[in-house]
Every structure is written in C-alpha cells, then in structure tokens.
PDB file of C-alpha atoms in Angstrom:
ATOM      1  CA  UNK A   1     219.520  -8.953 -92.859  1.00 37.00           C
ATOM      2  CA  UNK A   2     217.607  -6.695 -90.262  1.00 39.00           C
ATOM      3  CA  UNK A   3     215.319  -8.105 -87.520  1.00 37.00           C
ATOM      4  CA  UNK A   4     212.637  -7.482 -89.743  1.00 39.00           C
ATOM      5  CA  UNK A   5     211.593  -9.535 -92.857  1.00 38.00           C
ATOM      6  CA  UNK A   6     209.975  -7.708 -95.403  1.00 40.00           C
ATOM      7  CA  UNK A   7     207.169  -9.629 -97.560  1.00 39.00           C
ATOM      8  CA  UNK A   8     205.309  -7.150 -99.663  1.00 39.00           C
ATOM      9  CA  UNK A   9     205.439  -3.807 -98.232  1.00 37.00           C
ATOM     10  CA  UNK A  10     204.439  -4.529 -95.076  1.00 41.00           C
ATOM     11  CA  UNK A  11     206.842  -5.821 -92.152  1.00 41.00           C
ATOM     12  CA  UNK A  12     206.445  -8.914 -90.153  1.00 38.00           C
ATOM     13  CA  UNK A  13     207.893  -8.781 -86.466  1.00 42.00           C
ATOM     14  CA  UNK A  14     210.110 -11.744 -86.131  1.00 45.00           C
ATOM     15  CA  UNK A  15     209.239 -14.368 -83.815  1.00 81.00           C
ATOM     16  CA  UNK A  16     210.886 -17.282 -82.706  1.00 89.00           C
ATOM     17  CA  UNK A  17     210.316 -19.834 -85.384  1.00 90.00           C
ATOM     18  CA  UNK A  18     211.015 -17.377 -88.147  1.00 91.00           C
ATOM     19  CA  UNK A  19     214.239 -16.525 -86.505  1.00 92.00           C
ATOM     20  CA  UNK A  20     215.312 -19.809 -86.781  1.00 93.00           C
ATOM     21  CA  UNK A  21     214.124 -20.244 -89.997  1.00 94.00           C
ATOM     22  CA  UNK A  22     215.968 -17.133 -91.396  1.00 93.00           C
ATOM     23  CA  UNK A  23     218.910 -18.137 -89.922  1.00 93.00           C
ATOM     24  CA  UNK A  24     218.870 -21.477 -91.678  1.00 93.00           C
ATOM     25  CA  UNK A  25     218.030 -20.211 -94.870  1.00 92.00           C
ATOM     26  CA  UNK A  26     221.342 -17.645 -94.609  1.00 90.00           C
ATOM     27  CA  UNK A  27     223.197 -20.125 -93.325  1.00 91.00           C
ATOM     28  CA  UNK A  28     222.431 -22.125 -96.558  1.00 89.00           C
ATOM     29  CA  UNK A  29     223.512 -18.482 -98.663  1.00 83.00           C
ATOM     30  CA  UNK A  30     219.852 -18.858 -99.911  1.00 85.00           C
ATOM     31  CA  UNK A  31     218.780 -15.512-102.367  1.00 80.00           C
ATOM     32  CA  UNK A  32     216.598 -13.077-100.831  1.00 81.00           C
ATOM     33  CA  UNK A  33     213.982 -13.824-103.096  1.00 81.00           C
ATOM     34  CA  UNK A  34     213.843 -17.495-101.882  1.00 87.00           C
ATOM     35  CA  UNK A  35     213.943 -16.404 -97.884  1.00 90.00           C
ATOM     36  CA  UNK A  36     211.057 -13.915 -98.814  1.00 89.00           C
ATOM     37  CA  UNK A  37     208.842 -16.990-100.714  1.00 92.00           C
ATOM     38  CA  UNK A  38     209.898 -19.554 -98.221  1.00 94.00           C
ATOM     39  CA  UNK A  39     208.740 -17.627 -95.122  1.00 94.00           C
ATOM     40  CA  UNK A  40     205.493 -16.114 -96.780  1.00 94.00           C
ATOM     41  CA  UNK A  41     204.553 -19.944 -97.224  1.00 94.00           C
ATOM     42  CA  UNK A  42     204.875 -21.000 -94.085  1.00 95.00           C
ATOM     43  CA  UNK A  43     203.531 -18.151 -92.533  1.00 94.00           C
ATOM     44  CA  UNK A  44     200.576 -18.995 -95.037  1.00 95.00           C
ATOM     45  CA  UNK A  45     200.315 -22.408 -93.683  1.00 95.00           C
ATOM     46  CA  UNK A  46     200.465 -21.008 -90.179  1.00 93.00           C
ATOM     47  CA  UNK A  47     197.394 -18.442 -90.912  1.00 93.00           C
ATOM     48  CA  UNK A  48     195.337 -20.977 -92.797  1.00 93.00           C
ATOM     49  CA  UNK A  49     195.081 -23.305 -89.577  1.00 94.00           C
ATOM     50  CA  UNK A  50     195.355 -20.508 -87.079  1.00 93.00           C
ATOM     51  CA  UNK A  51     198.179 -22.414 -85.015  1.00 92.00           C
ATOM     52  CA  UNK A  52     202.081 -22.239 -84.808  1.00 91.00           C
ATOM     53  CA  UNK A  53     203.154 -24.139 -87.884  1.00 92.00           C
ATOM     54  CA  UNK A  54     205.060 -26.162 -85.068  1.00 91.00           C
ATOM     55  CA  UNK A  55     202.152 -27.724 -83.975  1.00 92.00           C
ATOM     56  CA  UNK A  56     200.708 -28.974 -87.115  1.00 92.00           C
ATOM     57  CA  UNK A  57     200.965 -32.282 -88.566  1.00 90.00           C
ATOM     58  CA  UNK A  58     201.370 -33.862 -91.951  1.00 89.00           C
ATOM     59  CA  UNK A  59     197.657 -34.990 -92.021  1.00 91.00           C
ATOM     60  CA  UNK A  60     197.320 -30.450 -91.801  1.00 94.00           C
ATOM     61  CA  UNK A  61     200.178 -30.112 -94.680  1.00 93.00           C
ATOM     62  CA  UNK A  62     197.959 -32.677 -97.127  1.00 91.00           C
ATOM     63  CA  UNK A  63     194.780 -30.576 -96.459  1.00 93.00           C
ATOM     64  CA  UNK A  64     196.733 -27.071 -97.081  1.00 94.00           C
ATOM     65  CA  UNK A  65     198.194 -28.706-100.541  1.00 92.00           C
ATOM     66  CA  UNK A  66     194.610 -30.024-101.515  1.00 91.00           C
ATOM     67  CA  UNK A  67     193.248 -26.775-100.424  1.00 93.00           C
ATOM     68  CA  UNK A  68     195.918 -25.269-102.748  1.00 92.00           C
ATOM     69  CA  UNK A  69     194.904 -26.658-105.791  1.00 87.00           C
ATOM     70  CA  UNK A  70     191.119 -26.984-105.135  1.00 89.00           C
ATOM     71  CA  UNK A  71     190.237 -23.496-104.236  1.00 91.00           C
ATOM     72  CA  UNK A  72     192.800 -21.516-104.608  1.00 91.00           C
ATOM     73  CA  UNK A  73     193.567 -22.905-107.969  1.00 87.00           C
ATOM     74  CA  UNK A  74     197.202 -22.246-107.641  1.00 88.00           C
ATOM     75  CA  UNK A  75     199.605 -23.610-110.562  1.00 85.00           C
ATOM     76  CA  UNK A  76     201.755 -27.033-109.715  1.00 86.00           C
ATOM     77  CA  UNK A  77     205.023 -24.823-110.154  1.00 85.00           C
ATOM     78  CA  UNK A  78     203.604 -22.332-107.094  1.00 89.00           C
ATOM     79  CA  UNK A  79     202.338 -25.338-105.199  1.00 90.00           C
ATOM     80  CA  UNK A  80     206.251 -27.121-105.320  1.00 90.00           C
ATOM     81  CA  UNK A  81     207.252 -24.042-103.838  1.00 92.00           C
ATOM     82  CA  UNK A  82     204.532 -24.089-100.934  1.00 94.00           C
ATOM     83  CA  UNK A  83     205.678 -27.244-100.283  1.00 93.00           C
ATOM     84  CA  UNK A  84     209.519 -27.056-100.470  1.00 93.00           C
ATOM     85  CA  UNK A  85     209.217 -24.011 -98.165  1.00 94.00           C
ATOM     86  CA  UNK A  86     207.278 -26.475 -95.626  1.00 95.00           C
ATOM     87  CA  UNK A  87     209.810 -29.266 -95.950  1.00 94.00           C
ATOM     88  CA  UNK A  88     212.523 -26.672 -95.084  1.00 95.00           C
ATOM     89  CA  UNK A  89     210.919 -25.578 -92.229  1.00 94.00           C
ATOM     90  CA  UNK A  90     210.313 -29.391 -91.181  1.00 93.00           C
ATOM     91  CA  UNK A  91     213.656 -30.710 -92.196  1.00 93.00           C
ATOM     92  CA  UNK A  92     216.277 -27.971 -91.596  1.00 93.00           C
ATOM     93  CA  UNK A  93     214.276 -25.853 -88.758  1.00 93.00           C
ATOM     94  CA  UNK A  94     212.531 -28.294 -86.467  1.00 92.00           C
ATOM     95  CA  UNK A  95     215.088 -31.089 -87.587  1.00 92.00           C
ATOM     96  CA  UNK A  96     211.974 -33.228 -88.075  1.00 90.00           C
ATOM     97  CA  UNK A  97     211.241 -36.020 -90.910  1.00 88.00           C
ATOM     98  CA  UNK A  98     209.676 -35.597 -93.491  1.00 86.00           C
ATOM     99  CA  UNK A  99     207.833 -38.433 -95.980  1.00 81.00           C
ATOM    100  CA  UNK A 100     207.614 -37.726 -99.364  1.00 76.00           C
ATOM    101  CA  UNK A 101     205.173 -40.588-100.083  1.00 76.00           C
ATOM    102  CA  UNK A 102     202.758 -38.791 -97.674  1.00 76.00           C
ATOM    103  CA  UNK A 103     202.810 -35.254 -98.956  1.00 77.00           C
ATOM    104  CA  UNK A 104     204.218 -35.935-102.945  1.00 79.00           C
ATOM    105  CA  UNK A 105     205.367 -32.815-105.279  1.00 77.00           C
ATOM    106  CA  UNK A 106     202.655 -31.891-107.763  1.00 76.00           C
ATOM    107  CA  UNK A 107     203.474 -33.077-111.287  1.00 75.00           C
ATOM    108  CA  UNK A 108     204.218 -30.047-113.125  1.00 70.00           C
ATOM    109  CA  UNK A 109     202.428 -28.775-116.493  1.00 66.00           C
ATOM    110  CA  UNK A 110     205.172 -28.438-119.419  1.00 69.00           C
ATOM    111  CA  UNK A 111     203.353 -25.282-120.908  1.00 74.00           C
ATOM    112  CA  UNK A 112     205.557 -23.308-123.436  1.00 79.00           C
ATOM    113  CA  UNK A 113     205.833 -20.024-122.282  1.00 84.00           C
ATOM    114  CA  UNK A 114     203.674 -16.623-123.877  1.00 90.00           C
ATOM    115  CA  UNK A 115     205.575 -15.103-126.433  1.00 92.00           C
ATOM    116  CA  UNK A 116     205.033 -11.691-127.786  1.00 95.00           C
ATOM    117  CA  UNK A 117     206.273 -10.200-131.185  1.00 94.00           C
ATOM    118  CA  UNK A 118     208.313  -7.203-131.726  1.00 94.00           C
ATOM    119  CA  UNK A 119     206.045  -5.052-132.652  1.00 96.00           C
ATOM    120  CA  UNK A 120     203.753  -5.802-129.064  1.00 96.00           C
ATOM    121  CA  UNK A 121     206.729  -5.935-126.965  1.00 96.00           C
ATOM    122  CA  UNK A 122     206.717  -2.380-128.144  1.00 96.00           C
ATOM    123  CA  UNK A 123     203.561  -1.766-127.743  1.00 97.00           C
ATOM    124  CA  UNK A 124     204.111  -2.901-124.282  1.00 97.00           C
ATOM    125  CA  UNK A 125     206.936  -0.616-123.785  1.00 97.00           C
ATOM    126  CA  UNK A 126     205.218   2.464-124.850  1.00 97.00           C
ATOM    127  CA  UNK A 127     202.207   2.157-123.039  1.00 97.00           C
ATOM    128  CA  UNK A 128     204.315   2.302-119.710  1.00 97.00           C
ATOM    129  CA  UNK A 129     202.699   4.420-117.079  1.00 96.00           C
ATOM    130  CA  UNK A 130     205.490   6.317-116.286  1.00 96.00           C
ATOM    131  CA  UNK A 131     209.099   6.696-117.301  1.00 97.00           C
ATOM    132  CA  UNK A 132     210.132   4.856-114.711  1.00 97.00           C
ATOM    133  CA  UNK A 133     207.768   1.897-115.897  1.00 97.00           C
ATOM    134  CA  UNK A 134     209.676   2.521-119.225  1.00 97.00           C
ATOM    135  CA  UNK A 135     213.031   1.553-118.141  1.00 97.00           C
ATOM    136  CA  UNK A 136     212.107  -1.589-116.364  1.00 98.00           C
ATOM    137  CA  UNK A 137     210.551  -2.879-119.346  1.00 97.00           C
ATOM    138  CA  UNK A 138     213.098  -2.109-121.829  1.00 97.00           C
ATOM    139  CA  UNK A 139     215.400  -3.219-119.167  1.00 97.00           C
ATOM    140  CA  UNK A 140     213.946  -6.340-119.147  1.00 97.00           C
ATOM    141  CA  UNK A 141     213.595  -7.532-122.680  1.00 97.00           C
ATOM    142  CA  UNK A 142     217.108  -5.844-123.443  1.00 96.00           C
ATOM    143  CA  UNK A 143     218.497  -8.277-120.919  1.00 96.00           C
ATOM    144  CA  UNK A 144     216.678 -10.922-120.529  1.00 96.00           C
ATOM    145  CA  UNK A 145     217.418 -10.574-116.260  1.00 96.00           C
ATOM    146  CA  UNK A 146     214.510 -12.269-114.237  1.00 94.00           C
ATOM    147  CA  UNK A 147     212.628  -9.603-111.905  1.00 93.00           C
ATOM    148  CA  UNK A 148     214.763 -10.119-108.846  1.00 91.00           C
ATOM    149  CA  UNK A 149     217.928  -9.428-111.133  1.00 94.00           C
ATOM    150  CA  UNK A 150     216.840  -6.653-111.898  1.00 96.00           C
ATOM    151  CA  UNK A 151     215.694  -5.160-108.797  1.00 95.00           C
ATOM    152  CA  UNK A 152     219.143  -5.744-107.347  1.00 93.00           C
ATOM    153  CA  UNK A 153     220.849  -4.080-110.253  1.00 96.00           C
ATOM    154  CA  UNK A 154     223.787  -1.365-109.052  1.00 96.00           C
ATOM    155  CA  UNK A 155     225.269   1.792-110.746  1.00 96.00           C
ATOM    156  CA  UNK A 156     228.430  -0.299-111.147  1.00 96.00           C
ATOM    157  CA  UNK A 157     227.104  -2.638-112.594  1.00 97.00           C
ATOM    158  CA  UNK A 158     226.627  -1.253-116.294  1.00 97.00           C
ATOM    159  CA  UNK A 159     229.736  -0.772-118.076  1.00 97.00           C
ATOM    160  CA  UNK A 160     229.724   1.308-120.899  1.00 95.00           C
ATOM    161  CA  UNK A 161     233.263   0.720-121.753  1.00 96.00           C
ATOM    162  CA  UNK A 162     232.975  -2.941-122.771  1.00 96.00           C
ATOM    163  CA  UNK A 163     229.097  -2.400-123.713  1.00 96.00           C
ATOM    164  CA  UNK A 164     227.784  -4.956-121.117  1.00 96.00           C
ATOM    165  CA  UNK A 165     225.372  -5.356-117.207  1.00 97.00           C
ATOM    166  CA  UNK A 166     227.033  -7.408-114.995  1.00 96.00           C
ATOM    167  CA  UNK A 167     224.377  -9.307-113.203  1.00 94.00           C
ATOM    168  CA  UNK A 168     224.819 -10.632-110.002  1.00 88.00           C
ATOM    169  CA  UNK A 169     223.821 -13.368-107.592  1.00 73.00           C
ATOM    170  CA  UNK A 170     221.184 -14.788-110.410  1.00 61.00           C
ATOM    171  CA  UNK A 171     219.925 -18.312-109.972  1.00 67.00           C
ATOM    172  CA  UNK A 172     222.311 -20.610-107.391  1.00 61.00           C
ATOM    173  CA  UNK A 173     223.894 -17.422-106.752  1.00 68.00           C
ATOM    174  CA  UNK A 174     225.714 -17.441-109.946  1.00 81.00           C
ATOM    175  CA  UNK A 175     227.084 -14.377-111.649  1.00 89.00           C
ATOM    176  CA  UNK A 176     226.753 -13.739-115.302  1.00 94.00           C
ATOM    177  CA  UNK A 177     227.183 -10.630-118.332  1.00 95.00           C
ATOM    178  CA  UNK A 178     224.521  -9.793-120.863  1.00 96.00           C
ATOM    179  CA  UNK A 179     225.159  -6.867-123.641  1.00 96.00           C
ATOM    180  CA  UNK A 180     224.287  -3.755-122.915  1.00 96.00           C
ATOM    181  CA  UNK A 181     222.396  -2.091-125.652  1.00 95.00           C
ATOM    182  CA  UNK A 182     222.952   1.242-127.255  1.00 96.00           C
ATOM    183  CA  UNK A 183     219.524   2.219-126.719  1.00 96.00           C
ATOM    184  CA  UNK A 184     218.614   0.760-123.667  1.00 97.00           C
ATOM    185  CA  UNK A 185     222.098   2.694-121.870  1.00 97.00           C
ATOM    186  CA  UNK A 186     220.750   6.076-123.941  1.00 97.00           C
ATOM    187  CA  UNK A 187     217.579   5.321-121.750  1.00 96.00           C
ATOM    188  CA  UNK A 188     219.331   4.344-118.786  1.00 97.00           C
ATOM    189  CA  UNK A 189     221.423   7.851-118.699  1.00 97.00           C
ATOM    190  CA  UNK A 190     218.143   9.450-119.295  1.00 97.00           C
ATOM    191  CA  UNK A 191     216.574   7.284-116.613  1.00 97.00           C
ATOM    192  CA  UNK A 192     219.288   8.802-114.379  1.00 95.00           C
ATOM    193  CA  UNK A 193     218.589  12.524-114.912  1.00 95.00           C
ATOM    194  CA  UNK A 194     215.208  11.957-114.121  1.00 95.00           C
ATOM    195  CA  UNK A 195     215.781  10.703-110.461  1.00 95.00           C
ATOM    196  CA  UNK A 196     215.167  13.623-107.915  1.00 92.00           C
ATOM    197  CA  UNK A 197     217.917  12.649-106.190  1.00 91.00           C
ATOM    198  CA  UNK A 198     220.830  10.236-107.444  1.00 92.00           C
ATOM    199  CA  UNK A 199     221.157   7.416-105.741  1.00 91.00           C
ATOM    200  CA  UNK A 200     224.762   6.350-104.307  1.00 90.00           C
ATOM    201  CA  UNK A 201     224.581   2.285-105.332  1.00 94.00           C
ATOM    202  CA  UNK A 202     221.156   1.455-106.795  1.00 96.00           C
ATOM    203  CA  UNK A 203     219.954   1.602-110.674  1.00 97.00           C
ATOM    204  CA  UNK A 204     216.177   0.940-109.532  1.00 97.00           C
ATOM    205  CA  UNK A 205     215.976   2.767-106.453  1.00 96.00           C
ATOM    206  CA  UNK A 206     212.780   2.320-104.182  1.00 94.00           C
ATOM    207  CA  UNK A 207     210.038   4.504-102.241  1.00 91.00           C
ATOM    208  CA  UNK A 208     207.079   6.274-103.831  1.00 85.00           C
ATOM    209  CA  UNK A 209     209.723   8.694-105.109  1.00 88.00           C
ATOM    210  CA  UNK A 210     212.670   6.416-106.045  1.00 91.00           C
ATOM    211  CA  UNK A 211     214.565   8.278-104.053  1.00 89.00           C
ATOM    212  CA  UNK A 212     215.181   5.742-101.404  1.00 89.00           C
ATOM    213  CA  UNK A 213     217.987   3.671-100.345  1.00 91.00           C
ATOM    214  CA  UNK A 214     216.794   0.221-101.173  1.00 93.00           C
ATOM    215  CA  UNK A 215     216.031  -0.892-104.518  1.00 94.00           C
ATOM    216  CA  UNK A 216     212.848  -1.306-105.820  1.00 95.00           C
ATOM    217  CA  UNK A 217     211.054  -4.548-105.072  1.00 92.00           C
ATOM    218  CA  UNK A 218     209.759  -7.138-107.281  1.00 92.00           C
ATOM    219  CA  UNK A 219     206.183  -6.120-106.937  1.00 93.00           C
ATOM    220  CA  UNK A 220     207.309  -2.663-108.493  1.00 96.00           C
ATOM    221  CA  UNK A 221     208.496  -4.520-111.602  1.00 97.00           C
ATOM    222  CA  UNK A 222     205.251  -6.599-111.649  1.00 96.00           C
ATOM    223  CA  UNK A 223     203.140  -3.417-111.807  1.00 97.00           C
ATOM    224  CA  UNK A 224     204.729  -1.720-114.238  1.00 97.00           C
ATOM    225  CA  UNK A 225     204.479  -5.073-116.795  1.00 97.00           C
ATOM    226  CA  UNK A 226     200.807  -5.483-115.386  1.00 97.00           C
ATOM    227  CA  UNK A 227     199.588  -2.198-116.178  1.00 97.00           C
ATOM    228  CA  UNK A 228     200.889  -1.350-119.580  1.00 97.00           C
ATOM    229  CA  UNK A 229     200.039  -4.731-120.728  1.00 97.00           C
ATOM    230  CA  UNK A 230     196.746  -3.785-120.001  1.00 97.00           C
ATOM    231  CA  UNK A 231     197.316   0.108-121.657  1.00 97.00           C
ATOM    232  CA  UNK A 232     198.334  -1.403-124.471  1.00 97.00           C
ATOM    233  CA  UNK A 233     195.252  -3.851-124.645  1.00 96.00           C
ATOM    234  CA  UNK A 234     197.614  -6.957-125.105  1.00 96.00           C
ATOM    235  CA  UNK A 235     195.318  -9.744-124.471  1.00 93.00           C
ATOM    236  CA  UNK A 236     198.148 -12.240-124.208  1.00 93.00           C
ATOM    237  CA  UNK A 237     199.044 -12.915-120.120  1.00 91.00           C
ATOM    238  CA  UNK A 238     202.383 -11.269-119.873  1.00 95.00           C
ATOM    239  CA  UNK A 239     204.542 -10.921-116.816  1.00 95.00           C
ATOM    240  CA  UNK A 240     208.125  -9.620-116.111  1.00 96.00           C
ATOM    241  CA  UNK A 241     209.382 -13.299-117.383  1.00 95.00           C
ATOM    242  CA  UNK A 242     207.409 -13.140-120.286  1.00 96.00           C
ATOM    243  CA  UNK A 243     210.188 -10.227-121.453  1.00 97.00           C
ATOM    244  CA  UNK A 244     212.843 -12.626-120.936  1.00 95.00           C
ATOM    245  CA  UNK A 245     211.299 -15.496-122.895  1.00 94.00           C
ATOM    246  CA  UNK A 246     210.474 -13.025-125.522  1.00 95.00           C
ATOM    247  CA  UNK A 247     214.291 -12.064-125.293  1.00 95.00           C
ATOM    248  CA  UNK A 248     215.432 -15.297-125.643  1.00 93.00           C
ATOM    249  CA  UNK A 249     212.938 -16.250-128.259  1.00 93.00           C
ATOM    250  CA  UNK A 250     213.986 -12.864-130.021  1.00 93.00           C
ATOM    251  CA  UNK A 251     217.569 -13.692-129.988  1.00 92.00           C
ATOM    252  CA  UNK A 252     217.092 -17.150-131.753  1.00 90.00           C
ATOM    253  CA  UNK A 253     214.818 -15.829-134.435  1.00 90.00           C
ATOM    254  CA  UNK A 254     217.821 -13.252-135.460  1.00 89.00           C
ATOM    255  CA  UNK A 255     220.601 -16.268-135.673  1.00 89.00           C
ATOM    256  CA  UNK A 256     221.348 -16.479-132.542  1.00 90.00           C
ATOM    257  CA  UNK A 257     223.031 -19.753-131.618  1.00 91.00           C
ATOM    258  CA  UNK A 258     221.181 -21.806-128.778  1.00 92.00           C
ATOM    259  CA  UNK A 259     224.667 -21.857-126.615  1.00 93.00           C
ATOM    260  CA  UNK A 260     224.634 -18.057-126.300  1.00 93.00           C
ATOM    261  CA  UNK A 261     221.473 -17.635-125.115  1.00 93.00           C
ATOM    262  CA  UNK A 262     222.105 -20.204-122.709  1.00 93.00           C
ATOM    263  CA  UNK A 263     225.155 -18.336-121.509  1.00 93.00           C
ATOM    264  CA  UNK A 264     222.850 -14.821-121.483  1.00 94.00           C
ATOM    265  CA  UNK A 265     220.350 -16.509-119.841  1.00 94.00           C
ATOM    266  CA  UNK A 266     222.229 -18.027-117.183  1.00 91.00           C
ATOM    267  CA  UNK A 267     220.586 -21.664-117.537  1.00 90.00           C
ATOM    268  CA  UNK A 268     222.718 -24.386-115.666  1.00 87.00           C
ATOM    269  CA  UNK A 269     221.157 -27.128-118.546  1.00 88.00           C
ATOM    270  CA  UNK A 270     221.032 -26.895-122.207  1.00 88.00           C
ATOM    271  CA  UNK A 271     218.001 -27.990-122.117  1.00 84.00           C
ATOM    272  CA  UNK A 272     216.268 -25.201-120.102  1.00 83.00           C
ATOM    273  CA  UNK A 273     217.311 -23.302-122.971  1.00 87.00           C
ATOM    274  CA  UNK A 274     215.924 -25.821-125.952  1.00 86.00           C
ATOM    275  CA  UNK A 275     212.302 -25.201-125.724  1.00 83.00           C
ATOM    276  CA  UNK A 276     212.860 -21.817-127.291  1.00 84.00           C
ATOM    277  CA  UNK A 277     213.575 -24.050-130.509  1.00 81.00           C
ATOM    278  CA  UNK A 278     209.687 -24.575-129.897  1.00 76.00           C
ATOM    279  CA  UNK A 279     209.043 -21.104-130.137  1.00 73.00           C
ATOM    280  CA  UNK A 280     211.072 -19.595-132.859  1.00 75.00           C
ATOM    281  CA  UNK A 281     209.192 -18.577-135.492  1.00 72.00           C
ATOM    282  CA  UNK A 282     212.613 -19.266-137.811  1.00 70.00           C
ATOM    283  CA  UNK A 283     213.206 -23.230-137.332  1.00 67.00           C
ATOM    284  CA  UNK A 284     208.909 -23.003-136.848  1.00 66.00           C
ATOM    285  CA  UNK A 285     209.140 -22.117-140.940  1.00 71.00           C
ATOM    286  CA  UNK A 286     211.807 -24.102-141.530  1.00 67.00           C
ATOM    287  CA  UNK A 287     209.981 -27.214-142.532  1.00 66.00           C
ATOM    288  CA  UNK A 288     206.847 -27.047-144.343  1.00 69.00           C
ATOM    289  CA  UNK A 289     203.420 -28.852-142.814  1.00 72.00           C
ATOM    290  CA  UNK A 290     202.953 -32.238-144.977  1.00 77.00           C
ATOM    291  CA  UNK A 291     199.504 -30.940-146.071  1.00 72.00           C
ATOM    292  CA  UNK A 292     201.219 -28.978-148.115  1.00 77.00           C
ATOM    293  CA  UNK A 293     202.815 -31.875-150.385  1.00 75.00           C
ATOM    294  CA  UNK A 294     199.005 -33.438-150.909  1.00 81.00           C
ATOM    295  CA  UNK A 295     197.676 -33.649-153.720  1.00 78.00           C
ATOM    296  CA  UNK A 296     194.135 -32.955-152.623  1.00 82.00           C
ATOM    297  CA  UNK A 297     190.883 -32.597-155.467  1.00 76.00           C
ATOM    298  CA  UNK A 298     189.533 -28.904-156.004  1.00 69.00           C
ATOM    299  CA  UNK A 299     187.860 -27.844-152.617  1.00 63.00           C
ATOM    300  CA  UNK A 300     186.407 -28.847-149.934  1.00 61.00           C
ATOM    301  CA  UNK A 301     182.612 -29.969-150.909  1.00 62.00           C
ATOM    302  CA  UNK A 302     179.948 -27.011-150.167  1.00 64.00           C
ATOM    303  CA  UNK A 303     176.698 -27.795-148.415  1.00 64.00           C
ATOM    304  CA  UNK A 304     173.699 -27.862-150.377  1.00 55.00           C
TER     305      UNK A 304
END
C-alpha cells in the first residue's frame, strides 16, 4: 500500500501513528476494507477531542462511545467497530492495556435483515441511473458478493467456461465461487463495450469516467443502490447488502438447500446462514397460523 491512505475520496497524509498503525494492520494480512474503517475511527476519535489519539485516556474513549450512541445515534454493530478499531490501536500499536470492563462492547440488536421481492429488486435494477449503476446492481443480487467483493472484482475472474465469478479475499481473506448467470455475463459483456477504454485487470474500474486504474470504491456501489432505490420510490431501506440478503433469501424460496447458500455466501457458521429460514416466504407458508384451526362465532361484534 502507498504512503497514502485513502478514506473516501480524499487522501490523508500519513503521520507517525498511522504509520504504525498501517503497518500493524498489514502485518496482521487485515482486508483493505478493515485498514480503511479501522483508521477512519481512530482518526474520528482523534478529531472529536482535538488531540493525538496517543494522548487520550480511557475516561476520553467512554465519552466518545456515549457520544456515539447519544447523538450521533450510531447502530451497536457500527459502534463495535469504533471500538475494536480503538482497542487495536491501544493493544497492537501503542502496546498498551486495554480493560474491557471499563469500555464494554455494545450489545448488539438481532434485527432480521430488509428483504425485497422479485418484482422490487427489479424495480430497483431498472431505475439505475446509469448503465454502469445497472451492472453493480444486477451484479450484486446475481451474486450475492458484499460491496467490497465486488469492487475488487478482476477480468479474470469471471469464467464463462465453467459458468462461475471467482471471488477473492472475502471475509478472513477466504476465497470462494458463486454461479455466474446467463444474463448477468450477457450484461457484463455489454458492460464491457461500454467502457471508453478497456481496462487491463479491473471489472469495476474507477474515476468519473471508469476509465481509471483502480477499481471503483465502495462508496460508488453505495450510490448507485442509494439512488435508484429512491428512483424507484422503494420505501423499504435498502443498501448494497440488502441485494445479498435478498439473494440468499431468493435462493431458499426456489429450493435451495440452506448448505449451498452457506457455501455461496461464504459464511464460516451455519448459523449465519439460518436466519434466512426466518425470511423465506416458502417454510413462512409452510405451517398455517393456529387462528386458523378456531372455531370462532360469526364476526367480530359491530359497534352500535
């Protein structure tokens, strides 16, 4: 990785402490993704109290996760993060301890994820703001890859021979295949002779133009979810992920068995994968409500 750290689309001049940081984290063979969120929180941190992070204490870290959840209203899930990127810096950087009973991980919400059917992830698809926009989406829910899988997507990397995207260095830096779909590698070849200029390694390649030699970032993927989510007046909150769940959820509905779409997902634990049993709409219908097996008297009463 360069001297330079890029978080958004802006660059941040390294300094000391975020050298060292960096280093750590590639030392550890941490994804990019990770080194970009772990930095941008404790650069957060840092900005919030105006002072090297170096200098702050753990009474500063309790006030910055209160703060967190207070006024910021961030989720517990975004707040973990915050604070595992702090106890890195802590623990690995400045070789410092750290007490968990002082600054404790937030309990986290178990919130079954926004589904969408069919017919709006189309809607969704067609009301992408661009062609571009197109692709990603139906990249997306064809695959099920998470938004930093996709962004990191090569040429090489779809294989029209055995019908399948190979996608690399996914979550713990594991490697996995997903089918490649008739129509989503018609679009992709179309996708290509659309590109100004054809790029030598990336699917998704970046700049205004796509015509750079860096892939697109996650933002870019964001956006185009964002905005034709909100084209197609979809009043659901949907996100890249949301095409994944939907994917997955998609998948089981059709017969599917829950072992595949762990495989295609790439989930370490079964039971990552078992809450889309929750969300099926098939084993949803499979059992009838016991209301319906009362044997209730006419109607309900009307007022006088």
């Amino acid at each position: 990785m360069s001297a330079e750290i890029e978080l958004g689309h802006k660059e941040v001049p390294v300094t000391h402490l975020r050298k060292l940081m960096l280093e750590e984290l590639q030392l550890r063979n941490y994804s990019e993704e990770t080194i970009r969120s772990y930095i941008h929180g404790v650069e957060d941190f840092s900005r919030r109290f105006n002072c090297p992070p170096d200098r702050l204490s753990p009474r500063h870290i309790r006030e910055y996760q209160a703060e967190l959840f207070q006024k910021r209203k961030l989720s517990p899930g975004t707040v973990a993060i915050r604070l595992a990127a702090l106890r890195f810096f802590y623990t690995k950087t400045l070789r410092r301890a750290w007490s968990v009973a002082d600054t404790p991980y937030p309990k986290r919400d178990h919130r079954l994820p926004t589904i969408l059917s069919q017919e709006e992830v189309a809607q969704l698809i067609d009301a992408a703001c661009s062609p571009f926009d197109r692709t990603i989406l139906m990249t997306l829910y064809a695959t099920g890859a998470r938004r930093a899988e996709l962004t990191h997507l090569k040429l090489s990397d779809v294989d029209n021979k055995r019908m399948v995207i190979r996608i690399e260095g996914g979550k713990e830096r594991k490697d996995r295949d997903v089918m490649l779909s008739p129509v989503l590698l018609e679009e992709l070849r179309a996708h290509w002779r659309r590109l100004p200029r054809k790029p030598s390694q990336w699917l998704f390649p970046g700049n205004y133009h796509h015509t750079g030699d860096e892939p697109i970032d996650t933002k870019t993927v964001w956006h185009a979810c964002h905005n034709a989510a909100k084209r197609a007046s979809i009043e659901k909150r949907v996100h890249p992920h949301t095409l994944r769940h939907c994917f997955a959820t998609h998948l089981l509905e059709a017969g599917a068995d829950i072992r595949t779409i762990q495989v295609l997902l790439g989930h370490a634990d079964l039971k990552e994968t078992m809450k889309y049993l929750h969300l099926s709409q098939r084993h949803l219908n499979s059992a009838a409500s016991p209301l319906d097996s009362l044997k209730l008297r006419g109607s309900s009463p009307q007022k006088d």
